XYZ file of C-alpha atoms in Angstrom:
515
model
C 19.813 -39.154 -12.213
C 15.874 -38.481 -11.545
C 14.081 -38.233 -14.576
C 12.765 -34.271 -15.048
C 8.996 -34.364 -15.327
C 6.974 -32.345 -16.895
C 6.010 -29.310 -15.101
C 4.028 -26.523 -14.783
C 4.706 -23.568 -12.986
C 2.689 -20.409 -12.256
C 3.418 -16.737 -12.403
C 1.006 -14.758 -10.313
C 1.007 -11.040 -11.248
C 2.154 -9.834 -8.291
C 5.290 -12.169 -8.872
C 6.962 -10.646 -11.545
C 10.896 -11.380 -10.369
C 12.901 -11.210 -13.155
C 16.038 -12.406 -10.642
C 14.094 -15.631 -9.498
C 16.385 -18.804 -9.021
C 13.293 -20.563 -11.007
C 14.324 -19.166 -14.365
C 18.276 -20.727 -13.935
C 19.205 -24.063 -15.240
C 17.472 -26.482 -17.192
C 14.060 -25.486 -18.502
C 13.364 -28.006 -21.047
C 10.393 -29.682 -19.134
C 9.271 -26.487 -17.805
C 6.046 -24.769 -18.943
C 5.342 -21.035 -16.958
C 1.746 -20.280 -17.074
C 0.348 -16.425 -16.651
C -3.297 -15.258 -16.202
C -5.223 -12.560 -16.404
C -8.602 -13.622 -14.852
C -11.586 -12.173 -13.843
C -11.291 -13.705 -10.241
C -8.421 -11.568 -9.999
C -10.128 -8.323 -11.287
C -13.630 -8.691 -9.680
C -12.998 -9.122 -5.868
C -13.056 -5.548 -5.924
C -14.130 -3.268 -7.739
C -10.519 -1.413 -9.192
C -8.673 1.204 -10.333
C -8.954 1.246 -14.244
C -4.934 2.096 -13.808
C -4.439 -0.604 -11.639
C -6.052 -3.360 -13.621
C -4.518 -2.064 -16.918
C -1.016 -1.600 -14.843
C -1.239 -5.275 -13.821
C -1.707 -6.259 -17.262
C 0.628 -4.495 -19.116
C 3.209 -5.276 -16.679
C 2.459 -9.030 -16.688
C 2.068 -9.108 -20.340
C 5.624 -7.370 -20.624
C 7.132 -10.037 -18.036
C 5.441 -13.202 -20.443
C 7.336 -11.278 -23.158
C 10.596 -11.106 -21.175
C 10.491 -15.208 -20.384
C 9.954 -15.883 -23.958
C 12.636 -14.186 -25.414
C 14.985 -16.138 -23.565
C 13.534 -18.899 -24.649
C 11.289 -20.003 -21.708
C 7.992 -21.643 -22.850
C 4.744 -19.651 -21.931
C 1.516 -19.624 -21.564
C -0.576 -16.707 -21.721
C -4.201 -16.615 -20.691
C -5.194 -12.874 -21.442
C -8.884 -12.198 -20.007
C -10.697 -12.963 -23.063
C -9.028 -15.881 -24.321
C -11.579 -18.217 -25.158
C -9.636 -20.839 -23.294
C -9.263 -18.624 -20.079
C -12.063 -20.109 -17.278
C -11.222 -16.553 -15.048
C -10.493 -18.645 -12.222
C -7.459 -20.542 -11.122
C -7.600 -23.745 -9.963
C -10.174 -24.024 -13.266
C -7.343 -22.786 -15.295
C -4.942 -24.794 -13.891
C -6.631 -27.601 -13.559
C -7.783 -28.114 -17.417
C -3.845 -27.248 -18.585
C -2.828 -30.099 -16.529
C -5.191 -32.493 -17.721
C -5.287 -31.295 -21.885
C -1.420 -30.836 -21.939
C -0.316 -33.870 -19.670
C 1.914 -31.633 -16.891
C 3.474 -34.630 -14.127
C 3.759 -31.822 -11.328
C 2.703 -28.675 -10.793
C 5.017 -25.432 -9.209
C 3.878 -22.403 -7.534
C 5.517 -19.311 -5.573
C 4.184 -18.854 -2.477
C 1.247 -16.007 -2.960
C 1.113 -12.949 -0.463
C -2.244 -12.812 -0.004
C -4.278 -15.585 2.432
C -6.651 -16.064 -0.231
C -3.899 -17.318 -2.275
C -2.163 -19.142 -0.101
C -5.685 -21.025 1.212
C -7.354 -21.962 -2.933
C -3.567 -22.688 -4.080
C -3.402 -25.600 -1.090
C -6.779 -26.565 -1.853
C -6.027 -27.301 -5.620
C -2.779 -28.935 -4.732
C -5.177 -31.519 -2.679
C -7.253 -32.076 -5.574
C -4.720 -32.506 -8.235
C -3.638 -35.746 -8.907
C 0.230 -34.984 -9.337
C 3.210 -34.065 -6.883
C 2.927 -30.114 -6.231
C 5.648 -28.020 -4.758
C 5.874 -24.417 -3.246
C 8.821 -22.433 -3.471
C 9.392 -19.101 -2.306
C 8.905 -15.860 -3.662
C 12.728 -14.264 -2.946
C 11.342 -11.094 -2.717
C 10.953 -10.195 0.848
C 13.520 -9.619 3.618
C 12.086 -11.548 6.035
C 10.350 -15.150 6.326
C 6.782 -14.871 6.520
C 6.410 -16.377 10.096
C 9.948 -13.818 11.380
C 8.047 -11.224 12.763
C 5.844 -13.757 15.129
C 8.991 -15.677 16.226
C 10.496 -12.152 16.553
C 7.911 -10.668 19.270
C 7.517 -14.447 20.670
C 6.507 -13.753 24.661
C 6.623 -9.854 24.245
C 3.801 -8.124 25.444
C 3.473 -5.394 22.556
C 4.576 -5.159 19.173
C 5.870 -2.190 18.334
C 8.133 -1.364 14.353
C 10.790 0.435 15.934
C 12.524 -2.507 17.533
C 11.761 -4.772 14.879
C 12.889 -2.329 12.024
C 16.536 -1.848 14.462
C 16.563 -5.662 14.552
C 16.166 -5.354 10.689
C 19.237 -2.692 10.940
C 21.511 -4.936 12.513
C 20.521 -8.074 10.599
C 21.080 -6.644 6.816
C 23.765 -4.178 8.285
C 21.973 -1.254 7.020
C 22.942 2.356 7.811
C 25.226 0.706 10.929
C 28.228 2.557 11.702
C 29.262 -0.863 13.958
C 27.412 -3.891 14.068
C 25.362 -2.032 17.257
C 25.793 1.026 16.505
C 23.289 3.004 14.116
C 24.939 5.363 11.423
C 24.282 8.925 12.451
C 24.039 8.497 16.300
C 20.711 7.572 16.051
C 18.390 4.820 14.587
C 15.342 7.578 13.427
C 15.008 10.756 12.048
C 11.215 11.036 11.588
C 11.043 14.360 14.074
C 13.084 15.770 10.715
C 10.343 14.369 8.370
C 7.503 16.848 8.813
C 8.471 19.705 7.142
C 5.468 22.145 5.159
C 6.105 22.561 1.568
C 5.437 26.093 0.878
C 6.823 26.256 -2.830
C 10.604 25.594 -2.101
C 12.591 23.932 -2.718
C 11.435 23.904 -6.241
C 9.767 19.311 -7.102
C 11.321 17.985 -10.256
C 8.074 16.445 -12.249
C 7.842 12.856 -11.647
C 9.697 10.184 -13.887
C 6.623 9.388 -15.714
C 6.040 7.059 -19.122
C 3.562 8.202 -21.964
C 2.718 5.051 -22.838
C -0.900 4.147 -24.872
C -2.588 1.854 -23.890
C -5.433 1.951 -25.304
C -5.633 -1.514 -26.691
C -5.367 -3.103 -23.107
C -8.263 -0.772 -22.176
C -10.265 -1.685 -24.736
C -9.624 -5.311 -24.097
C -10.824 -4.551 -20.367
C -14.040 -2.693 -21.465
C -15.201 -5.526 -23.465
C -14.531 -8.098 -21.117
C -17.088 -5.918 -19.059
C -14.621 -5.203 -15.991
C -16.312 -2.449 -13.940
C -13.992 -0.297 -12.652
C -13.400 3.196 -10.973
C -11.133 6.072 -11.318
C -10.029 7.664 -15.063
C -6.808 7.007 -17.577
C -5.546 9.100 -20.325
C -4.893 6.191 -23.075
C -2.148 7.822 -24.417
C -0.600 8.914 -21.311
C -0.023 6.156 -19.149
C 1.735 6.919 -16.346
C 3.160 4.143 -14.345
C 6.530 1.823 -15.071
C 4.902 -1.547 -16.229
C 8.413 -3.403 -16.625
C 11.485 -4.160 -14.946
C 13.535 -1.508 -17.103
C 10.876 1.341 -16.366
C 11.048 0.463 -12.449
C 15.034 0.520 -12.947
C 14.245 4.202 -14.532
C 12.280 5.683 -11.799
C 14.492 4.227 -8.887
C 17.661 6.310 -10.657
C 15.732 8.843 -10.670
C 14.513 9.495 -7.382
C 17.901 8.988 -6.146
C 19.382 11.799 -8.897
C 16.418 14.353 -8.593
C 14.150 13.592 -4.977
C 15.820 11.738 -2.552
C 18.258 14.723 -1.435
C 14.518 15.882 -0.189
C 12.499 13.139 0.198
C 12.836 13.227 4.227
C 12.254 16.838 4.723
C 8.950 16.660 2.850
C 7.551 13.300 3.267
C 4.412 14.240 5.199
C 3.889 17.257 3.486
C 0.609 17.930 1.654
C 0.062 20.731 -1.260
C -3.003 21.298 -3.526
C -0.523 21.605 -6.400
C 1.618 18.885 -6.376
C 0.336 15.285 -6.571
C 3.703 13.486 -5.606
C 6.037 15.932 -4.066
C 9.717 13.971 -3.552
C 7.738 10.816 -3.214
C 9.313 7.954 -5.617
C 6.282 6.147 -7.021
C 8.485 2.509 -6.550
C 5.714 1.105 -5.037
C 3.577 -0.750 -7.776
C 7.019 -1.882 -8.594
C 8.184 -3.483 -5.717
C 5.037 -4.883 -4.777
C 4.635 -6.388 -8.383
C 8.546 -7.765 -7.563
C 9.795 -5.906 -10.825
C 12.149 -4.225 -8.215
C 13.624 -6.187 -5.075
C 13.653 -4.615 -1.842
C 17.277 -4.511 -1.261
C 18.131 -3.189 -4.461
C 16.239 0.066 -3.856
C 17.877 -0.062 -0.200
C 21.125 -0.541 -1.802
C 20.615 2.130 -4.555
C 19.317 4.922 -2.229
C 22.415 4.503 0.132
C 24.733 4.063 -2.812
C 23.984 7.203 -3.811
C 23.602 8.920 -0.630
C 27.435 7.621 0.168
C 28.252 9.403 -3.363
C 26.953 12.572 -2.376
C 26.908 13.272 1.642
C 27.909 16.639 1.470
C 24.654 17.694 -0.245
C 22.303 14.450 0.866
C 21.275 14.364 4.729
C 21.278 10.941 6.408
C 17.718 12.131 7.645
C 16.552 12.215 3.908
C 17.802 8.673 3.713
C 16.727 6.932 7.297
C 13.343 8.404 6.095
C 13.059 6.324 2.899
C 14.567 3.258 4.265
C 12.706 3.197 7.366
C 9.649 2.762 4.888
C 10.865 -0.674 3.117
C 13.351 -2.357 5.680
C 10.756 -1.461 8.829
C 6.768 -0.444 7.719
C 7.036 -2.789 4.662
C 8.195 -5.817 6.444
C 6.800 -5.333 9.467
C 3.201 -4.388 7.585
C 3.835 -8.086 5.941
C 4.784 -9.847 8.931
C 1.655 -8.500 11.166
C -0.564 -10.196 8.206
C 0.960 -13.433 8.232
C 0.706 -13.581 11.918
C -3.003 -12.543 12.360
C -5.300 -13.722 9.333
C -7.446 -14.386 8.620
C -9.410 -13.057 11.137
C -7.686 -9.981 10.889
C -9.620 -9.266 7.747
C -13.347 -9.436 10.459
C -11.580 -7.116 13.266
C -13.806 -3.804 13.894
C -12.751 -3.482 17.445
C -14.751 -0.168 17.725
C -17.395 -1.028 16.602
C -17.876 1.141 13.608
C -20.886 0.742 11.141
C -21.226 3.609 9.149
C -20.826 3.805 4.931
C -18.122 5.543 3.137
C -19.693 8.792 1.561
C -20.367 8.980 -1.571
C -17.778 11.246 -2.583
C -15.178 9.177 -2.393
C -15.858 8.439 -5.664
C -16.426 11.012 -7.092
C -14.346 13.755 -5.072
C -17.358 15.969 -4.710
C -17.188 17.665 -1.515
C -16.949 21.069 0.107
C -13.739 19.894 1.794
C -10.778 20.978 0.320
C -8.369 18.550 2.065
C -11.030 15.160 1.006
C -11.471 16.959 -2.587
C -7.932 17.490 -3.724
C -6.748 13.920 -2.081
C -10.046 11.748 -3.713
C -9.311 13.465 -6.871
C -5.276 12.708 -6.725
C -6.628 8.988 -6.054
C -9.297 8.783 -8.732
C -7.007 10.174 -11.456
C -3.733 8.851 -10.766
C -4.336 5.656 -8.893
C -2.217 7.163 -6.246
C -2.049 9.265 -2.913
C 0.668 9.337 -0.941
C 0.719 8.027 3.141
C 0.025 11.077 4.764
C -3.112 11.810 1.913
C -4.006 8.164 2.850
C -3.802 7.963 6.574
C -4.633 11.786 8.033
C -7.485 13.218 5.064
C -9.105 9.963 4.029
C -8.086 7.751 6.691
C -8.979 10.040 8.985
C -12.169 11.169 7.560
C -13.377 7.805 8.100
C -12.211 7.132 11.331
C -13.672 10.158 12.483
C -17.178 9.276 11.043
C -17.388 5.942 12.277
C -17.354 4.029 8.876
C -17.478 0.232 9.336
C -13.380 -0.728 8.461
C -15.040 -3.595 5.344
C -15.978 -0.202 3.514
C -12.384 1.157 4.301
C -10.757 -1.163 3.455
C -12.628 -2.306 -0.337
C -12.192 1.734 -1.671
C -8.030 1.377 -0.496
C -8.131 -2.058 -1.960
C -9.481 -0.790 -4.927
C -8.359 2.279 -5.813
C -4.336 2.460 -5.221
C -2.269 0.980 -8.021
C -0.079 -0.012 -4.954
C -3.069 -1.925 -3.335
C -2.597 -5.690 -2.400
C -3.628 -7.246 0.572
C -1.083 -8.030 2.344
C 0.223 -4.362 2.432
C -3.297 -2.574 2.291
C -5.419 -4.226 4.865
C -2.615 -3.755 7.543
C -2.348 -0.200 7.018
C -6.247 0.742 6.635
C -7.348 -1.553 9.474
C -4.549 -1.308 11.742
C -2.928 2.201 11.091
C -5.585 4.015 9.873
C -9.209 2.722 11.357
C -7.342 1.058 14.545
C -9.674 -1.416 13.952
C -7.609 -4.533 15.803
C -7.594 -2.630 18.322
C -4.140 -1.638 19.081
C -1.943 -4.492 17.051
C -0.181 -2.418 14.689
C -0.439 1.351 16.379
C -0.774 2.294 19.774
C -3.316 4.677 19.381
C -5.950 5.960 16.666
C -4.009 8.586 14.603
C -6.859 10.935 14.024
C -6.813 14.760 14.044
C -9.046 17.653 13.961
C -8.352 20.342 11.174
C -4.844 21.537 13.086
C -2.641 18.912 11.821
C -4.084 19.308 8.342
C -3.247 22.939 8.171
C 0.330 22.217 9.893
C 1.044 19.971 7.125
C -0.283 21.022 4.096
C -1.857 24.623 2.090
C -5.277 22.357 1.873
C -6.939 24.828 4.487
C -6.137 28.086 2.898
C -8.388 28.456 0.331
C -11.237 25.726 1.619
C -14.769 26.575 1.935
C -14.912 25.442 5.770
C -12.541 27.641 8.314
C -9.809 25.802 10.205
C -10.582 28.145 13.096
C -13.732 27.815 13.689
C -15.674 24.543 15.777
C -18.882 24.319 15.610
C -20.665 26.901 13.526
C -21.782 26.156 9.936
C -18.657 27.219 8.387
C -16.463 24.901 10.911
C -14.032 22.552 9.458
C -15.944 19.797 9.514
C -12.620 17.687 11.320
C -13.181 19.642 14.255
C -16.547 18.831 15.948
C -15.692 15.361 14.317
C -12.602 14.786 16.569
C -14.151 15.479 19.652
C -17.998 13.897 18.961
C -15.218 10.445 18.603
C -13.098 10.504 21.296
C -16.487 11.071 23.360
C -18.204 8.739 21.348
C -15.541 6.039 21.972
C -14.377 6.683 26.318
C -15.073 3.409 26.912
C -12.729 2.042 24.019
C -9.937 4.220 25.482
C -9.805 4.718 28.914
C -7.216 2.253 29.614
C -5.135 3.511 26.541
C -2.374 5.633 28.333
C -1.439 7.429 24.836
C -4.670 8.538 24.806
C -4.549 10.112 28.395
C -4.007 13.717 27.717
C -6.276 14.171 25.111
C -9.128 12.142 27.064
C -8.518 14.568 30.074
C -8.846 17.586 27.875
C -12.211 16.630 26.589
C -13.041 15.847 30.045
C -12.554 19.466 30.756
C -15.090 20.704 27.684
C -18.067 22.649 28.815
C -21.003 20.489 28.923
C -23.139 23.064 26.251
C -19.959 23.164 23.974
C -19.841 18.987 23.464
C -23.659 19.252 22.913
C -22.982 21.401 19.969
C -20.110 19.488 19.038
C -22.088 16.050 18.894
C -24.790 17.863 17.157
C -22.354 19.360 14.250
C -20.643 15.837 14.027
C -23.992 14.502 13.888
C -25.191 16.635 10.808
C -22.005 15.937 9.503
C -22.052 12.141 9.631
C -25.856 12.009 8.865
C -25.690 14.087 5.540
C -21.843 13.845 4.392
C -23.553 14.868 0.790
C -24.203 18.735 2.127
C -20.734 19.292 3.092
């Protein structure tokens, strides 16, 4: 039998998989190491919530390993032995504490993956790479999926998902319900009913962590109430707010999932999302849990309700995570129209005329949180509509969502929201005017601008905005056959309406301060 060497193995805090095979068997020449590092916290400028959320929850996973015995080491950001980078850190534990070969999950972000090789290369002992047993799919199964196709496009993938996991089948073709989506039955207006449990939130301090941050000199954006945290930072808190979406939300999650309401921040939304992408929750566990209890209780639960959530893991989640692998990194350079403009200002600060950017900017600065709808038709939108160069996109998503990694934020801002790759991951740009705002949401009612109104100074803004960038961007879309009907009515505009248009968008885009 081999003799075990002496190894080292590292924890990344996105990697915090309490089910991993690595923690099984023998451990006595195993040594897990865990950092908190400033190369980690600086590469954007973050959420306060997110960096203390990251913390706690590692710090709470280091805890977990060592009571069952597993040897740690914990780097917290101002150990005096902590260099704030990793291959430093790693690098001057192998060399003080004598480690014969060093372990890693594979990372989710290209970043990651590229300094992780590059310190395997320079270290002078065997390395291995395991996998993360988190996901649902390979890294490279997407790619080899759409090999030779033409387009990529979820819904076949997320049916090829369907059949593989034999999720929501009725036979192993056949999709549960007659029908493989109900998103047509996911765009219902909240108007007040059904009556939104309050979220399954913690009231945790954590102060201390805070403190530690501040002196460490982290700059950061967004607020926290100390003694109020709000977000599951462990595997058992995760396990809390899964039960209880599926006991309190899910039996409306569907129905409201694209809604939008100036008094609710969350709606039927389940706030697993820092926990699965952390790992403290695995993917098919919140499938399984969801349709567990939707098979308990069909005669009040709709399979819409239920397509609708899992649709969002098994197909966007995946998919999102397959379309990185396959195109970085120069997916992370793509501004395929062009767009140079700066984020306002008030997207940090939520001052603005506009109800719709005011109440969603403020639900993002105080709760490190706004749900996809908030994310991809007020902000998103906002900055499609204005032009703003996709790099300033995609830092304030990166930064500001406590859900925010990478892998799963870059896909969505530069492919679903800014259609900045042109066309990979949606077919079209999904921008609106003020319409689909007011469809979805009360945001409009009691705004400053009028919804109604397209060009004078009390316009909603969205309005002139929408047309000033489909003219602003014919050449970008003529061949685009989604685009078709809404190119040919702005074909039809009077000539003295689009000059007042492009000269409202223009003020607009100019001075985003004054409105």
């Amino acid at each position: 039998m081999a003799e075990e060497l002496k190894t080292l193995r590292l924890i990344l805090g996105d990697q915090l998989n309490h089910k991993h095979s690595w923690y099984n068997g023998n451990q006595d020449n195993i040594t897990y190491v865990m950092m908190e590092m400033r190369q980690e916290t600086d590469y954007v400028q973050h959420h306060i919530q997110k960096v203390i959320g990251f913390f706690s929850s590692m710090r709470n996973f280091s805890e977990y390993l060592e009571e069952r015995d597993h040897k740690v080491i914990y780097l917290s950001i101002n150990d005096e032995n902590n260099l704030q980078a990793l291959d430093k850190n790693i690098q001057k534990l192998v060399s003080e504490n004598g480690f014969k070969k060093f372990e890693y999950q594979l990372p989710d972000e290209y970043r990651l993956d590229e300094q992780l090789k590059d310190l395997c290369n320079d270290l002078e002992i065997p390395t291995e790479s395991f996998d993360s047993e988190h996901f649902l799919t390979k890294r490279s199964e997407l790619e080899e999926f759409y090999q030779g196709k033409k387009q990529l496009t979820m819904e076949y993938f997320y049916r090829y998902m369907r059949k593989k996991h034999g999720i929501l089948m009725a036979t192993e073709k056949d999709p549960e319900g007659g029908k493989w989506n109900f998103d047509k039955s996911n765009r219902k207006k909240w108007k007040g009913e059904p009556e939104i449990p309050h979220e399954r939130g913690f009231r945790k301090d954590v102060s201390a962590i805070h403190e530690e941050i501040e002196k460490a000199g982290i700059k950061t954006i967004g607020k926290v109430d100390n003694t109020n945290f709000n977000w599951p930072t462990s595997r058992e808190d995760s396990l809390s707010v899964l039960n209880y979406f599926c006991k309190n939300l899910l039996v409306h999650f569907g129905d409201y999932q694209d809604a939008l309401h100036t008094e609710q921040e969350y709606l039927f939304h389940s706030r697993l999302s820092f926990s699965m992408n952390t790992k403290m929750l695995h993917p098919r566990e919140v499938i399984d849990s969801v349709i567990d209890h939707y098979y308990e209780n069909k005669d009040t639960i709709d399979i819409s309700q239920v397509e609708g959530f899992v649709r969002q893991i098994l197909g966007w989640r995946e998919y999102m995570r397959g379309i990185y692998w396959k195109e970085m990194p120069g997916y992370r350079r793509s501004n395929k129209l062009g767009n140079q403009n700066q984020l306002p200002a008030f997207y940090w600060d939520a001052d603005t005329k506009m109800n719709c950017l005011h109440h969603s900017i403020k639900n993002s600065l105080e709760n490190a949180y706004a749900h996809h709808i908030q994310r991809l038709m007020i902000t998103g939108n906002y900055a499609l509509l204005t032009q703003t160069h996709p790099d300033e996109v995609d830092q304030w998503y990166l930064g500001i969502y406590i859900d925010a990694i990478e892998w799963v934020e870059i896909t969505n801002t530069r492919g679903m929201s800014q259609f900045a790759d042109g066309g990979i991951v949606a077919t079209k740009p999904y921008v609106s005017s003020g319409s689909y705002i007011n469809k979805m949401s009360n945001y409009c009612k009691d705004c400053h601008y009028k919804v109604s109104k397209k060009t004078e100074e009390d316009a909603c803004p969205f309005n002139s905005l929408y047309w000033n960038f489909l003219d602003s961007k014919r050449e970008e879309f003529k061949d685009n056959q989604r685009m078709n009907m809404m190119m040919s009515l702005l074909d039809k505009k009077d000539p003295e309406e689009m000059d007042k248009i492009r000269k409202r968008a223009n003020s607009i885009i100019n001075k985003p301060s004054d409105f």
